GROMACS .gro file of N, CA and C in nm:
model
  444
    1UNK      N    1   8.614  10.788   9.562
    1UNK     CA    2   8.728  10.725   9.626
    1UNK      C    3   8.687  10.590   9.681
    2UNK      N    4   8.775  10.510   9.682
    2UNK     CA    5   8.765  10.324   9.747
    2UNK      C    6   8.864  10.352   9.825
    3UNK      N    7   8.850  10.259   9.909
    3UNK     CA    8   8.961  10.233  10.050
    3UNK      C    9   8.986  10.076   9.946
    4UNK      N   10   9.149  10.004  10.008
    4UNK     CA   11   9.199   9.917   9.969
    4UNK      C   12   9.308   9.848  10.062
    5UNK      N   13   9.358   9.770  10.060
    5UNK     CA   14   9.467   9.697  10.153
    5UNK      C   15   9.548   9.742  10.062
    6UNK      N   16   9.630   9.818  10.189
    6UNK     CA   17   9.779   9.886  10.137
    6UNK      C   18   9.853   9.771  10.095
    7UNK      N   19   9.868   9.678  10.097
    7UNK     CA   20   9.947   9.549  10.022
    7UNK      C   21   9.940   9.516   9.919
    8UNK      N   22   9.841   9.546   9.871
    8UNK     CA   23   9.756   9.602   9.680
    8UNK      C   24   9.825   9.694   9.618
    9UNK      N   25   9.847   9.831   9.723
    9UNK     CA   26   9.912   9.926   9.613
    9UNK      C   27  10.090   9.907   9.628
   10UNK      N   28  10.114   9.815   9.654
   10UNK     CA   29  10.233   9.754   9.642
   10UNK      C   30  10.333   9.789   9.792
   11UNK      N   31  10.274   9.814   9.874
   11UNK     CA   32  10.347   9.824   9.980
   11UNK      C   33  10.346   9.697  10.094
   12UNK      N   34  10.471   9.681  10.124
   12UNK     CA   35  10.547   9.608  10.164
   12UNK      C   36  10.518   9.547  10.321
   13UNK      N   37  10.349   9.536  10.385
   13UNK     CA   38  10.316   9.500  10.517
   13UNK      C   39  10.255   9.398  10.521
   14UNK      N   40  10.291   9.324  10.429
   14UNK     CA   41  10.201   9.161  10.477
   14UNK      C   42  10.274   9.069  10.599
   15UNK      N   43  10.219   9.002  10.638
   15UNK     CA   44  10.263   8.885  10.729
   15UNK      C   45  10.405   8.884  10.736
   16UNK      N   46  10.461   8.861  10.574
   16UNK     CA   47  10.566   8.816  10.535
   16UNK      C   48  10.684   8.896  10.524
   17UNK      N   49  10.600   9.047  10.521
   17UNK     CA   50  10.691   9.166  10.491
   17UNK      C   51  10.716   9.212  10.351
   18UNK      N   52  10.601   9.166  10.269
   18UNK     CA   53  10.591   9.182  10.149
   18UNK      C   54  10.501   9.262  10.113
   19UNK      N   55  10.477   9.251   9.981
   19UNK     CA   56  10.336   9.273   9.903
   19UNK      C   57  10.225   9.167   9.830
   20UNK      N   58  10.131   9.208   9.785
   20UNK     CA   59  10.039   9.157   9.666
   20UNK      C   60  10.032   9.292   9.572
   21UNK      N   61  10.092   9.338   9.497
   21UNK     CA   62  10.081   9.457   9.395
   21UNK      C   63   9.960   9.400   9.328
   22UNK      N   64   9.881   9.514   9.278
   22UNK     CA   65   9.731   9.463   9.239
   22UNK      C   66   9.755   9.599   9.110
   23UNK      N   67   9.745   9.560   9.009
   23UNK     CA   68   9.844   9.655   8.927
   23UNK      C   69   9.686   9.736   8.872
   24UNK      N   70   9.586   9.743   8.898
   24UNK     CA   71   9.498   9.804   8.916
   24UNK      C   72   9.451   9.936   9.005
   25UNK      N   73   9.475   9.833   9.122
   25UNK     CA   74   9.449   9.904   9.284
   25UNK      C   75   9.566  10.006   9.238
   26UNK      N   76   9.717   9.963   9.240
   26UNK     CA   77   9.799  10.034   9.212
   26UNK      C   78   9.787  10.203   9.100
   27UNK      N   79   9.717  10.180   9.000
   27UNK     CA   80   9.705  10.248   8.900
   27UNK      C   81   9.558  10.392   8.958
   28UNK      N   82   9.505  10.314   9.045
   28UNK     CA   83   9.381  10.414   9.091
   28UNK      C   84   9.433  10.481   9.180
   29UNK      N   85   9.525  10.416   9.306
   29UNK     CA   86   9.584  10.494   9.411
   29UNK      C   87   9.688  10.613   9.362
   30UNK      N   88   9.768  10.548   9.227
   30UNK     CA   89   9.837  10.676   9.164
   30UNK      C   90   9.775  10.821   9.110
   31UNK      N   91   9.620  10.761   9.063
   31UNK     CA   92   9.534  10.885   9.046
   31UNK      C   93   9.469  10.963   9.157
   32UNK      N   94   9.521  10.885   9.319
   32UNK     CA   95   9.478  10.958   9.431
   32UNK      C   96   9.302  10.883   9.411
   33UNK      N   97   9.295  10.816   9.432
   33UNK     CA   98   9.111  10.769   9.399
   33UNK      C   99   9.133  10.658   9.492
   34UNK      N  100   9.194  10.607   9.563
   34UNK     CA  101   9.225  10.520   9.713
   34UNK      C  102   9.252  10.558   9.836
   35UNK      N  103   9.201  10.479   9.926
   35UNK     CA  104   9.238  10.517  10.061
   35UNK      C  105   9.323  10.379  10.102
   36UNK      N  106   9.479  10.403  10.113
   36UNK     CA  107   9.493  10.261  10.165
   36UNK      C  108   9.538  10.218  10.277
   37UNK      N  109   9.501  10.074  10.353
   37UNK     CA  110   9.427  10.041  10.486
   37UNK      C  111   9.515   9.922  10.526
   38UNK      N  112   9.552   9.920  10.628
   38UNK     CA  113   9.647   9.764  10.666
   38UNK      C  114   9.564   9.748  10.790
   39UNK      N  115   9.432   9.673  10.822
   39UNK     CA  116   9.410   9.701  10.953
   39UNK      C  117   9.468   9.589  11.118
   40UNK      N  118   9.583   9.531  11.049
   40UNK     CA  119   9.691   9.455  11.103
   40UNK      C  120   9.791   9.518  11.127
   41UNK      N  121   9.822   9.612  11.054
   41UNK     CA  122   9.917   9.720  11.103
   41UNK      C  123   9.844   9.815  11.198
   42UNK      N  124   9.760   9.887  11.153
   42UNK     CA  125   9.647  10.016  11.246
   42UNK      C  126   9.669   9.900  11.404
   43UNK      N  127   9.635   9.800  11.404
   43UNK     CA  128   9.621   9.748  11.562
   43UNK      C  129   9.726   9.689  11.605
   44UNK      N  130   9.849   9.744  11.498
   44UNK     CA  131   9.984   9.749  11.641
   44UNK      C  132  10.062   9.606  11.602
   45UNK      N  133  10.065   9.526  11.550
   45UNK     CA  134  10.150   9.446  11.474
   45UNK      C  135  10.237   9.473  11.364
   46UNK      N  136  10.296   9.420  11.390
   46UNK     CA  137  10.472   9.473  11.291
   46UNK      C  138  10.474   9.389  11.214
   47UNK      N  139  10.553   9.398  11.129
   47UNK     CA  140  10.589   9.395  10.963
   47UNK      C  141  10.758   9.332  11.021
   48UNK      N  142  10.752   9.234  10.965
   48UNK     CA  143  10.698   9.150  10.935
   48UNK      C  144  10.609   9.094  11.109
   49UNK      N  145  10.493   8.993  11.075
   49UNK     CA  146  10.488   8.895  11.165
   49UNK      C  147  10.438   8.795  11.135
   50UNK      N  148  10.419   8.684  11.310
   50UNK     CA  149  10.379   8.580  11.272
   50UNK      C  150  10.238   8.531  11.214
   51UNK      N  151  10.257   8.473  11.149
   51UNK     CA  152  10.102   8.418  11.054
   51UNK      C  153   9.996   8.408  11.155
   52UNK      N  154   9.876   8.435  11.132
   52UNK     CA  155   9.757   8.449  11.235
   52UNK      C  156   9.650   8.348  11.131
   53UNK      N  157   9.526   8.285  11.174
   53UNK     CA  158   9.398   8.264  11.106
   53UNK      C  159   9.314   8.230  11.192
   54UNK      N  160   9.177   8.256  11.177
   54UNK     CA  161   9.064   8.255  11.263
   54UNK      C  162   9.034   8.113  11.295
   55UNK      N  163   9.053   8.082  11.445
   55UNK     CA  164   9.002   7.970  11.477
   55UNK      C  165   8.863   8.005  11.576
   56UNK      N  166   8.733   7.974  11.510
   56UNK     CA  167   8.636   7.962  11.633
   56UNK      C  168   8.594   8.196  11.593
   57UNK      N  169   8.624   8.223  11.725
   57UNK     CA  170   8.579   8.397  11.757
   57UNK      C  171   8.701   8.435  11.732
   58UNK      N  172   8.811   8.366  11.768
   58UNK     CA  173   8.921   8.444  11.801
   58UNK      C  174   9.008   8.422  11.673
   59UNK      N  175   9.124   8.517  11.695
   59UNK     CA  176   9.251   8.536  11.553
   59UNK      C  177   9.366   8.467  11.671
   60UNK      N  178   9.460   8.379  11.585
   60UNK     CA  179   9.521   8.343  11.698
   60UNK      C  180   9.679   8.316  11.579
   61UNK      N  181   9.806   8.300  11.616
   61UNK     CA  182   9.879   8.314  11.536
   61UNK      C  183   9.993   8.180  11.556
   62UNK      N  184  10.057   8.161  11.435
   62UNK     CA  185  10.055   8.042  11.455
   62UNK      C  186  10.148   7.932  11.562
   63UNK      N  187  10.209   8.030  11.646
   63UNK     CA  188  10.258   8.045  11.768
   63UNK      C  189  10.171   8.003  11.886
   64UNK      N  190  10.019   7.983  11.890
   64UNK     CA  191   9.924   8.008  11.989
   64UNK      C  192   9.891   8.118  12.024
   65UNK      N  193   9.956   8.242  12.014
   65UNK     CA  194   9.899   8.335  12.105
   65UNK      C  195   9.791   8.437  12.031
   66UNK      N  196   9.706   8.432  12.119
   66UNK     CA  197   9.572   8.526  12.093
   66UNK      C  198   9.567   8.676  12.046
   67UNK      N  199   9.544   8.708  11.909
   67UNK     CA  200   9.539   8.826  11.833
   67UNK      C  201   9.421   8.896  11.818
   68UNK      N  202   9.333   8.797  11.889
   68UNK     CA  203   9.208   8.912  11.873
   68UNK      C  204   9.171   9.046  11.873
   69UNK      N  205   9.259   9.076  11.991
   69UNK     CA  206   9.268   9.250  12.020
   69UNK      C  207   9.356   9.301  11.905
   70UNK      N  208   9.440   9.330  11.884
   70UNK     CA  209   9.490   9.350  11.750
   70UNK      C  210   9.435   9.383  11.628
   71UNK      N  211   9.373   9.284  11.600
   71UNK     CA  212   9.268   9.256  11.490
   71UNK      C  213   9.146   9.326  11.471
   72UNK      N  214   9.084   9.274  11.582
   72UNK     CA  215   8.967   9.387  11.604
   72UNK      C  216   8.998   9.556  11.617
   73UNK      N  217   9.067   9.605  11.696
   73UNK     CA  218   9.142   9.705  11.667
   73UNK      C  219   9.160   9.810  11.551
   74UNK      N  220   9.260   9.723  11.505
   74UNK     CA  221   9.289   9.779  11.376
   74UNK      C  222   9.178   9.745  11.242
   75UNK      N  223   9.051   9.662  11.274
   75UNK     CA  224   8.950   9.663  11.230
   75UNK      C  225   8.860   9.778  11.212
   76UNK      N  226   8.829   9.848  11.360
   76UNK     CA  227   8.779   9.964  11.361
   76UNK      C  228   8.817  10.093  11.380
   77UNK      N  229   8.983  10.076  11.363
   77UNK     CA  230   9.070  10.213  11.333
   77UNK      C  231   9.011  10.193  11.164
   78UNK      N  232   9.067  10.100  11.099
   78UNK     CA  233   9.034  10.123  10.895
   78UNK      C  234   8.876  10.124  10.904
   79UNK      N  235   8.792  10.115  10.967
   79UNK     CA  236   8.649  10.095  10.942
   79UNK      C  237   8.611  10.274  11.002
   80UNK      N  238   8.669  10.316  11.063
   80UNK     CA  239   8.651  10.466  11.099
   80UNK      C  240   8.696  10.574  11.008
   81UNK      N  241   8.813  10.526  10.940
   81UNK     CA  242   8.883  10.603  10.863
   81UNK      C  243   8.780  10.574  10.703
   82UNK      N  244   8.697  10.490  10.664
   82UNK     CA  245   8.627  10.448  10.619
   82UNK      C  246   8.504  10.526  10.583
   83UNK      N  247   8.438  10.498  10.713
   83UNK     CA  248   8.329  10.593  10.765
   83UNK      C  249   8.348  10.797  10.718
   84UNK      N  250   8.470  10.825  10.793
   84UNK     CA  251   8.539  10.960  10.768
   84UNK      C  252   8.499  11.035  10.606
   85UNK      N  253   8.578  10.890  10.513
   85UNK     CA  254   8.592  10.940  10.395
   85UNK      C  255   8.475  10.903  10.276
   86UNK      N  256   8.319  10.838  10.385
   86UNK     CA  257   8.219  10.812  10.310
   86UNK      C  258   8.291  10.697  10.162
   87UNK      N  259   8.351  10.617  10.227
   87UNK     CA  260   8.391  10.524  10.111
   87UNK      C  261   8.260  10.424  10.125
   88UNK      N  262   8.252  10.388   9.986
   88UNK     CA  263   8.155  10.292   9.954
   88UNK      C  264   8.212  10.129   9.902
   89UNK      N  265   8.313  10.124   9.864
   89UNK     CA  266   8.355  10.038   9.809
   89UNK      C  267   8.497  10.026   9.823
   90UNK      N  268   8.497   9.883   9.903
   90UNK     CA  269   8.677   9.867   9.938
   90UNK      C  270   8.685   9.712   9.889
   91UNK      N  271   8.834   9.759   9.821
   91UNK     CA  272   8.873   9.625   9.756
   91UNK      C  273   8.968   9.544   9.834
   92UNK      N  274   9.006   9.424   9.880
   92UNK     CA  275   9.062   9.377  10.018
   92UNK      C  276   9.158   9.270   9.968
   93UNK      N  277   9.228   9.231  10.061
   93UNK     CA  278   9.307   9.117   9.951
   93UNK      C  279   9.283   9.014  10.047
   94UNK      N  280   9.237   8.869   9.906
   94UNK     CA  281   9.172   8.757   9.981
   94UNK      C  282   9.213   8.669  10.071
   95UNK      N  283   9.171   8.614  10.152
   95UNK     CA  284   9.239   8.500  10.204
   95UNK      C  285   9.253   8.544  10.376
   96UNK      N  286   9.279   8.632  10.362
   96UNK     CA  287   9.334   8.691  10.511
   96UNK      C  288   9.171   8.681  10.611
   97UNK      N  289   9.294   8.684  10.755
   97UNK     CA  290   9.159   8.657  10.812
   97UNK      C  291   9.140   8.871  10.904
   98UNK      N  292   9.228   8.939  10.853
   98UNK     CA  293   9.132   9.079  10.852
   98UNK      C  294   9.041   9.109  10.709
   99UNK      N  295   9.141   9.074  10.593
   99UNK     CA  296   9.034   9.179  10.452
   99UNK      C  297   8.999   9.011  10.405
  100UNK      N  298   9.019   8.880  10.379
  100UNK     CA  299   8.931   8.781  10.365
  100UNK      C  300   8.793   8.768  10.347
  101UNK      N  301   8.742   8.782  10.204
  101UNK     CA  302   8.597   8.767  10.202
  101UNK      C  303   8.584   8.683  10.123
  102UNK      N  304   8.445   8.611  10.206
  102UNK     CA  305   8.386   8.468  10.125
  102UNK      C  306   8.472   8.315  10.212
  103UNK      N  307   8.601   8.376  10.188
  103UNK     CA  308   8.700   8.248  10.215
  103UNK      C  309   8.771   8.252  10.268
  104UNK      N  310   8.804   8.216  10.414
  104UNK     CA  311   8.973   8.245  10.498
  104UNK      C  312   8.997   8.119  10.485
  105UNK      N  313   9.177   8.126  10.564
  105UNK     CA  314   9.210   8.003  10.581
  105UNK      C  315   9.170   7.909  10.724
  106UNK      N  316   9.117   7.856  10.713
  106UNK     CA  317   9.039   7.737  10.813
  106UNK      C  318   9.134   7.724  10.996
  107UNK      N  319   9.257   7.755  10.968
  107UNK     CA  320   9.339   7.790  11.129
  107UNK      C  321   9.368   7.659  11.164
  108UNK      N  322   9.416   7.595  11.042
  108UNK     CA  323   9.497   7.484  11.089
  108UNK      C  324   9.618   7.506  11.037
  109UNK      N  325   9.643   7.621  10.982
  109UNK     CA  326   9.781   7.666  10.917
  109UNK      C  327   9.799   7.559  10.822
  110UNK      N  328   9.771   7.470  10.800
  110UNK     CA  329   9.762   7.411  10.640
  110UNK      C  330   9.718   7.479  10.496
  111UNK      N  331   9.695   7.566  10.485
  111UNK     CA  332   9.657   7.614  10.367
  111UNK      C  333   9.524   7.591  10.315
  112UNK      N  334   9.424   7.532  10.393
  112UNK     CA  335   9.318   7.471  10.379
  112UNK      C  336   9.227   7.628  10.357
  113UNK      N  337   9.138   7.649  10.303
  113UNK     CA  338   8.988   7.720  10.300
  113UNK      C  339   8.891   7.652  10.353
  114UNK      N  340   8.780   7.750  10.412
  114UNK     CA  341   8.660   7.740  10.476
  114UNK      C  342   8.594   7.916  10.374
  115UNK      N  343   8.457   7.849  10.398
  115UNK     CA  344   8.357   7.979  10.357
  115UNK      C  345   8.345   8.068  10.520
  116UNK      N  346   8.410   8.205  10.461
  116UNK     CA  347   8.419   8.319  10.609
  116UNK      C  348   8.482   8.421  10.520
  117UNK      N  349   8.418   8.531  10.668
  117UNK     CA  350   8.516   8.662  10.640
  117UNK      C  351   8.567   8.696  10.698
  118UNK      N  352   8.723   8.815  10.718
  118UNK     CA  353   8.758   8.844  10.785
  118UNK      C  354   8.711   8.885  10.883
  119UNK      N  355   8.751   8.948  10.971
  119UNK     CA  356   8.705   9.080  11.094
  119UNK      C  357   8.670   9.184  11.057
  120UNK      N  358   8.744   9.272  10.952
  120UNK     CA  359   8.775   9.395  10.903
  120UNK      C  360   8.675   9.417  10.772
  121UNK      N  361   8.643   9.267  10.689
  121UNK     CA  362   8.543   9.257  10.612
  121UNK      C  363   8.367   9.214  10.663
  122UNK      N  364   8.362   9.193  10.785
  122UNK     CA  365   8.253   9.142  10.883
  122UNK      C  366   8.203   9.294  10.951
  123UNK      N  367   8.281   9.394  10.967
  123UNK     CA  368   8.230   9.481  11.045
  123UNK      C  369   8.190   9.599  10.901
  124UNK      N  370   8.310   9.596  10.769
  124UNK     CA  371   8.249   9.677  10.623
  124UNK      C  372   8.090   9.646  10.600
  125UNK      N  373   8.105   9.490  10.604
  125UNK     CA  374   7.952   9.456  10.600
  125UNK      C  375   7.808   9.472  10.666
  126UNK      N  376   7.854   9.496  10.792
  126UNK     CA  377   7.770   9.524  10.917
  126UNK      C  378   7.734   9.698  10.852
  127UNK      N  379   7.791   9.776  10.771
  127UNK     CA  380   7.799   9.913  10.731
  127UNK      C  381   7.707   9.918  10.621
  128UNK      N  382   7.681   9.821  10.535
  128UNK     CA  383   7.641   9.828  10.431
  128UNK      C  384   7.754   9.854  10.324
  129UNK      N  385   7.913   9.862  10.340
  129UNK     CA  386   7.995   9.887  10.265
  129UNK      C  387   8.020   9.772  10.186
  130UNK      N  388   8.024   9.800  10.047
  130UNK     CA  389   8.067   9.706   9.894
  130UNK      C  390   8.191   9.638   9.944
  131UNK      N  391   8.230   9.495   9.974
  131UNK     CA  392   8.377   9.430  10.001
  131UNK      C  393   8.383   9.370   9.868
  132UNK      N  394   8.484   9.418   9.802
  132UNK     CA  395   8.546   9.284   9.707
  132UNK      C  396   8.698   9.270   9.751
  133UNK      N  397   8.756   9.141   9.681
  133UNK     CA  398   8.846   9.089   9.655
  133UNK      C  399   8.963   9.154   9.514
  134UNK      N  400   9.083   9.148   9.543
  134UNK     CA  401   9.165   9.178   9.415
  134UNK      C  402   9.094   9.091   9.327
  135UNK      N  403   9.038   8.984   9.316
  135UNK     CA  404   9.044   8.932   9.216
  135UNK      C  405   8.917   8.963   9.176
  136UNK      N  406   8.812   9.049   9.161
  136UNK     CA  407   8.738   9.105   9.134
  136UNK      C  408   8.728   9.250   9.080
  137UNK      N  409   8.860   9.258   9.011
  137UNK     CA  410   8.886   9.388   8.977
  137UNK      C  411   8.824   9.447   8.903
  138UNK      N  412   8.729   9.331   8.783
  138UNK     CA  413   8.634   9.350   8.671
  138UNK      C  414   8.540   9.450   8.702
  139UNK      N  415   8.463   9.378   8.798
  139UNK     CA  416   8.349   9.430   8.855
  139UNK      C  417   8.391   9.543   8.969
  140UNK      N  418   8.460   9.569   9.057
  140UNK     CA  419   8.512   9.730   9.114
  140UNK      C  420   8.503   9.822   8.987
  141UNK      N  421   8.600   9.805   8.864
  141UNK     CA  422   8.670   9.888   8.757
  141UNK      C  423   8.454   9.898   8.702
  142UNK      N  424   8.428   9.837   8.679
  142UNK     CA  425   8.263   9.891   8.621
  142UNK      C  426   8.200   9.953   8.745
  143UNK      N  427   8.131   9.911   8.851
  143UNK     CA  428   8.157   9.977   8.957
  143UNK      C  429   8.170  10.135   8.990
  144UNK      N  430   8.319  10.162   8.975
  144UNK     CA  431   8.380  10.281   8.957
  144UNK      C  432   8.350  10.344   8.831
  145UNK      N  433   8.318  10.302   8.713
  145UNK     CA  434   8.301  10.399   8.587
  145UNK      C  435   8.206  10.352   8.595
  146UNK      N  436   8.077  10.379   8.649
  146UNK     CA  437   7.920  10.379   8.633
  146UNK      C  438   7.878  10.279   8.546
  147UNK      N  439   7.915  10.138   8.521
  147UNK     CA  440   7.864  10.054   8.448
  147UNK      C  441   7.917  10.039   8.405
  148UNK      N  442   8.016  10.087   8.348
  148UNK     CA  443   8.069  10.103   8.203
  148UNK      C  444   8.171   9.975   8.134
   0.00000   0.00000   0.00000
């Protein structure tokens, strides 16, 4: 089993109140072989909300107000549930500043990138847990079938 951002298997909790369907992620969670994880939802933010990105330590949204607690939160509610189900490998969807790996957006709300990871991908790592990106589905899908 992989843990994944429930916004992958096509459910409807992003920022925006949407999805990212990851027609992969999607296809494994139908075989029950996913655990899936919103850890922006787990720490108590609603669907839809306002846009957040890491400025500095803190998550802050684009309103000003401080999301750290939130974030962190619902970081180590999905990082427990994680732990629970001995997952080794979670696939995250990029950009964000909870499942964001390699690259968030910089917190000037411009759309800009910086090299970082989320919160939620900073503490997987601190575990020794595998983070990829949807767009790394190649390498999860070998991964998961032993090389193959």
């Amino acid at each position: 089993m992989i843990a994944a951002s429930r916004c992958l298997i096509g459910e409807n909790c992003t920022y925006a109140g949407k999805n990212n369907l990851c027609k992969e992620i999607k296809e494994l969670y139908d075989q029950g072989l996913v655990l899936p994880l919103c850890p922006e939802v787990l720490g108590g933010l609603s669907i839809p909300r306002t846009p957040c990105e890491i400025i500095g330590n803190k998550v802050i949204d684009q309103k000003g107000i401080d999301r750290t607690r939130e974030y962190t939160t619902g970081a180590k509610i999905a990082l427990e549930k994680c732990l629970e189900k001995d997952i080794k490998i979670v696939v995250l969807k990029a950009k964000s500043p909870s499942c964001g790996k390699d690259f968030i957006y910089d917190g000037t709300f411009s759309h800009q990138l910086v090299e970082g990871n989320g919160i939620f991908v900073r503490m997987l790592k601190e575990q020794g847990i595998q983070v990829y990106s949807e767009n790394e589905m190649e390498e999860v899908l070998k991964r998961i079938n032993g090389g193959k």
